[in-house]
Amino acid sequence: MPRRLQPRGAGTKGPPATAVAASGTTPCTHRAASAADPPASAKPLLRWDEVPDDFVECFILSGYRRLPCTAQECLASVLKPTNETLNFWTHFIPLLLFLSKFCRLFFLSGRDVPFHHPWLLPLWCYASGVLLTFAMSCTAHVFSCLSLRLRAAFFYLDYASISYYGFGSTVAYYYYLLPGLSLLDARVMTPYVQQRLGWHVDCSRLIAAYRALVLPVAFVLAVACTVACCKSRTDWCSYPFALRTFVFVMPLSMACPIMLESWLFDLRGENPTLFVHFYRRYFWLVVAAFFNVSKIPERIQPGLFDIIGHSHQLFHIFTFLSIYDQVYYVEEGLRQFLKAPPAAPTFLGTVGYMLLLVICLGLVIRKFLNVSEFCCKK
């Protein structure tokens, strides 16, 4: 997903001082020396000191597109070597792969359950989140140079789509994965707690409370994470990448019961598919977070990885791998669910939640786009 410039200190922006010193010029002297150069619109690609501050990425010195571009120029840029090209392709190819995967699940799986059956409503919520996240990321990376305002709008939509995906994942977990956990079965947990801890506690009320709160809490987290990420694009935030990484991890806490299940019970033996893919997914997420926050490898050698190999491309690749593993164990959960389905999911409890979230996220984005500070700051 797109990234805003990460300041190096209070009120400072741009590549590190070491990169500037190595180039033998400063932003001010460069602008003065290039006053007689052709206008930026005549240049196919620009350097970091030839674009607005909001376009400058950490340790990326070249490969910037001019502002503003037309929609046709934006689309044509996906076939040119810019610093956004592989950002697009590393999410567009996964988008096609997941689109194919979900089409097979809904229409070509050979199940007796039609694609519009209520049992598949959680899968529709999850699939829409996955596809929207990749589609919005691709759109933001391609069209972010149309204008400064549209750039901010695409960023906000990108953040909102990730929150939407996070909540869609929770909906799928709630219906397909959590019912099969011993951790959330009072008939198993009550004697387990009494035997292991000596506590005479009826776990049924605690489990019922968790089941009642998990979706509302995930809903609130989705909205709060979008607000925090939109705020990270303002000047007060000194570490926007770290903040965004943290807030996007928060909704993942909804999967804590699966982790606890593996610690307390034999999840590896009872559901090896869930065990393997669940932990491998979180390994990919840790690796993705490392690249997103550290800005390695471009931090080590600014300018060398401007077009190919910079951290955001690696971040995209590892987030794709994490969702790829997640799709596998959600699909396995669906299979187990269809063998002995409990009460069918309701429209309001699945799609209704998602539609309400779309409205709330839309209001958040509208509020940030209407803030007067944005129009004056750029």
XYZ file of C-alpha atoms in Angstrom, residues 44-255:
212
model
C 9.602 11.453 -17.773
C 10.984 10.763 -14.281
C 12.109 13.088 -11.507
C 14.421 13.041 -8.508
C 13.338 13.455 -4.895
C 14.120 17.196 -4.846
C 11.941 17.843 -7.912
C 8.644 16.669 -6.425
C 6.457 17.926 -3.542
C 7.455 16.764 -0.078
C 4.443 14.497 0.228
C 5.682 12.468 -2.742
C 9.156 11.819 -1.358
C 9.691 8.309 -0.004
C 12.331 7.393 2.551
C 15.722 6.763 0.935
C 14.196 6.667 -2.584
C 16.133 9.247 -4.606
C 14.829 8.850 -8.158
C 12.117 7.316 -10.330
C 9.342 9.742 -9.348
C 6.544 10.582 -11.767
C 5.661 14.200 -12.386
C 2.660 15.893 -10.795
C 0.052 16.173 -12.062
C -0.201 13.247 -14.469
C -3.215 12.423 -16.572
C -5.079 9.160 -16.028
C -3.648 7.852 -19.301
C -0.107 8.679 -18.195
C -0.713 6.946 -14.876
C -1.881 3.798 -16.611
C 1.038 3.890 -19.042
C 3.490 4.180 -16.144
C 2.809 0.603 -15.011
C 4.905 -0.523 -17.981
C 7.724 1.940 -17.323
C 10.565 1.669 -14.774
C 9.328 4.049 -12.054
C 9.607 3.595 -8.298
C 5.896 2.688 -8.219
C 5.838 0.115 -11.039
C 6.620 -2.988 -9.010
C 4.497 -1.669 -6.153
C 1.605 -2.070 -8.578
C 2.551 -5.452 -10.017
C 3.319 -7.048 -6.640
C -0.342 -6.552 -5.746
C -1.993 -6.770 -9.171
C -0.745 -10.307 -9.831
C -1.945 -11.509 -6.383
C -5.274 -9.797 -7.085
C -5.723 -11.953 -10.183
C -4.659 -15.081 -8.304
C -7.133 -14.488 -5.481
C -9.896 -13.566 -7.903
C -9.381 -16.917 -9.613
C -9.251 -18.705 -6.252
C -12.504 -17.228 -4.969
C -14.282 -17.850 -8.278
C -13.400 -21.521 -7.934
C -14.562 -21.580 -4.307
C -17.917 -19.970 -5.061
C -18.797 -21.352 -8.471
C -16.585 -24.340 -9.339
C -16.029 -26.149 -6.043
C -18.442 -28.997 -6.830
C -20.312 -28.496 -3.547
C -24.068 -28.815 -3.328
C -24.184 -25.395 -1.646
C -24.994 -22.625 -4.162
C -22.945 -19.436 -4.120
C -25.855 -17.448 -2.644
C -26.489 -19.802 0.285
C -26.382 -18.153 3.748
C -23.619 -20.558 4.787
C -21.293 -18.782 2.358
C -22.062 -15.244 3.513
C -18.967 -15.070 5.790
C -16.836 -16.238 2.857
C -18.293 -13.452 0.706
C -17.343 -10.945 3.413
C -13.826 -12.311 3.608
C -13.354 -12.535 -0.164
C -14.574 -8.969 -0.673
C -12.039 -7.769 1.909
C -9.117 -9.587 0.297
C -9.974 -8.461 -3.232
C -10.759 -4.882 -2.206
C -7.446 -4.564 -0.366
C -5.373 -5.604 -3.368
C -7.520 -3.646 -5.829
C -7.336 -0.458 -3.764
C -3.597 -0.809 -3.301
C -3.110 -1.164 -7.061
C -5.347 1.835 -7.724
C -3.550 4.006 -5.187
C -0.107 3.165 -6.529
C -1.111 3.851 -10.133
C -3.181 7.029 -9.718
C -1.478 8.684 -6.739
C 0.117 11.331 -8.962
C -3.116 12.704 -10.437
C -3.157 15.495 -7.845
C -2.235 16.066 -4.217
C -5.844 15.848 -3.082
C -6.534 12.663 -5.017
C -3.276 11.224 -3.715
C -4.478 11.744 -0.152
C -7.906 10.319 -1.047
C -6.358 7.162 -2.492
C -4.174 6.757 0.595
C -7.189 7.057 2.883
C -9.141 4.563 0.788
C -6.170 2.204 0.925
C -6.091 2.374 4.723
C -9.858 1.880 4.884
C -9.701 -1.174 2.621
C -7.169 -2.826 4.930
C -9.458 -2.223 7.906
C -12.352 -3.610 5.876
C -10.297 -6.717 5.102
C -9.356 -7.119 8.764
C -13.004 -7.071 9.815
C -13.973 -9.433 6.989
C -11.329 -11.858 8.261
C -12.846 -11.679 11.744
C -16.302 -12.467 10.326
C -14.908 -15.559 8.585
C -13.079 -16.624 11.767
C -16.196 -16.112 13.860
C -18.336 -18.476 11.779
C -15.860 -20.958 10.306
C -12.965 -21.319 12.763
C -13.938 -20.311 16.291
C -16.841 -22.802 16.693
C -14.423 -25.681 16.193
C -12.033 -24.605 18.962
C -11.997 -26.451 22.261
C -11.060 -23.144 23.871
C -14.542 -21.811 23.131
C -16.398 -24.948 24.164
C -17.619 -24.649 27.752
C -17.978 -28.436 28.028
C -14.229 -28.718 27.467
C -12.919 -25.581 29.145
C -14.790 -25.830 32.465
C -13.245 -29.190 33.466
C -9.916 -28.136 31.909
C -9.690 -25.029 34.115
C -10.724 -27.012 37.184
C -8.121 -29.689 36.512
C -5.197 -27.466 35.555
C -5.773 -24.449 37.799
C -8.071 -25.752 40.493
C -10.595 -23.008 39.772
C -14.259 -23.952 39.970
C -15.430 -21.581 37.257
C -18.276 -22.006 34.822
C -16.698 -20.911 31.555
C -19.961 -20.817 29.642
C -20.694 -17.202 30.582
C -17.193 -16.018 29.669
C -17.327 -17.805 26.341
C -20.807 -16.438 25.630
C -19.591 -12.920 26.421
C -16.636 -13.342 24.093
C -18.848 -14.579 21.266
C -21.197 -11.635 21.794
C -18.403 -9.033 21.807
C -15.910 -10.255 19.221
C -17.614 -8.733 16.164
C -18.534 -5.369 17.772
C -14.994 -5.000 19.137
C -13.489 -5.885 15.755
C -15.822 -3.320 14.150
C -14.654 -0.558 16.494
C -11.008 -1.534 15.931
C -11.470 -1.318 12.168
C -12.802 2.233 12.381
C -10.203 3.295 14.970
C -7.330 1.897 12.889
C -8.504 3.830 9.843
C -8.675 7.050 11.856
C -5.157 6.487 13.240
C -3.700 5.746 9.809
C -5.322 8.811 8.261
C -3.942 10.913 11.103
C -0.477 9.473 10.445
C -0.384 11.488 7.207
C -0.325 14.734 9.179
C 2.840 16.525 10.260
C 2.520 15.654 13.937
C 3.377 12.003 13.271
C 7.148 11.413 13.348
C 6.995 7.666 12.672
C 4.039 7.021 10.352
C 5.223 3.613 9.120
C 5.653 2.283 12.645
C 2.244 3.671 13.645
C 0.478 2.148 10.644
C 2.167 -1.198 11.149
C 1.076 -1.206 14.802
C -2.542 -0.276 14.168
C -2.878 -2.814 11.374
C -1.625 -5.500 13.751
C -4.330 -4.647 16.300
C -7.203 -6.350 14.401
C -5.068 -9.490 14.166
C -5.600 -9.875 17.908
C -9.037 -11.266 16.995
C -7.191 -14.485 16.056
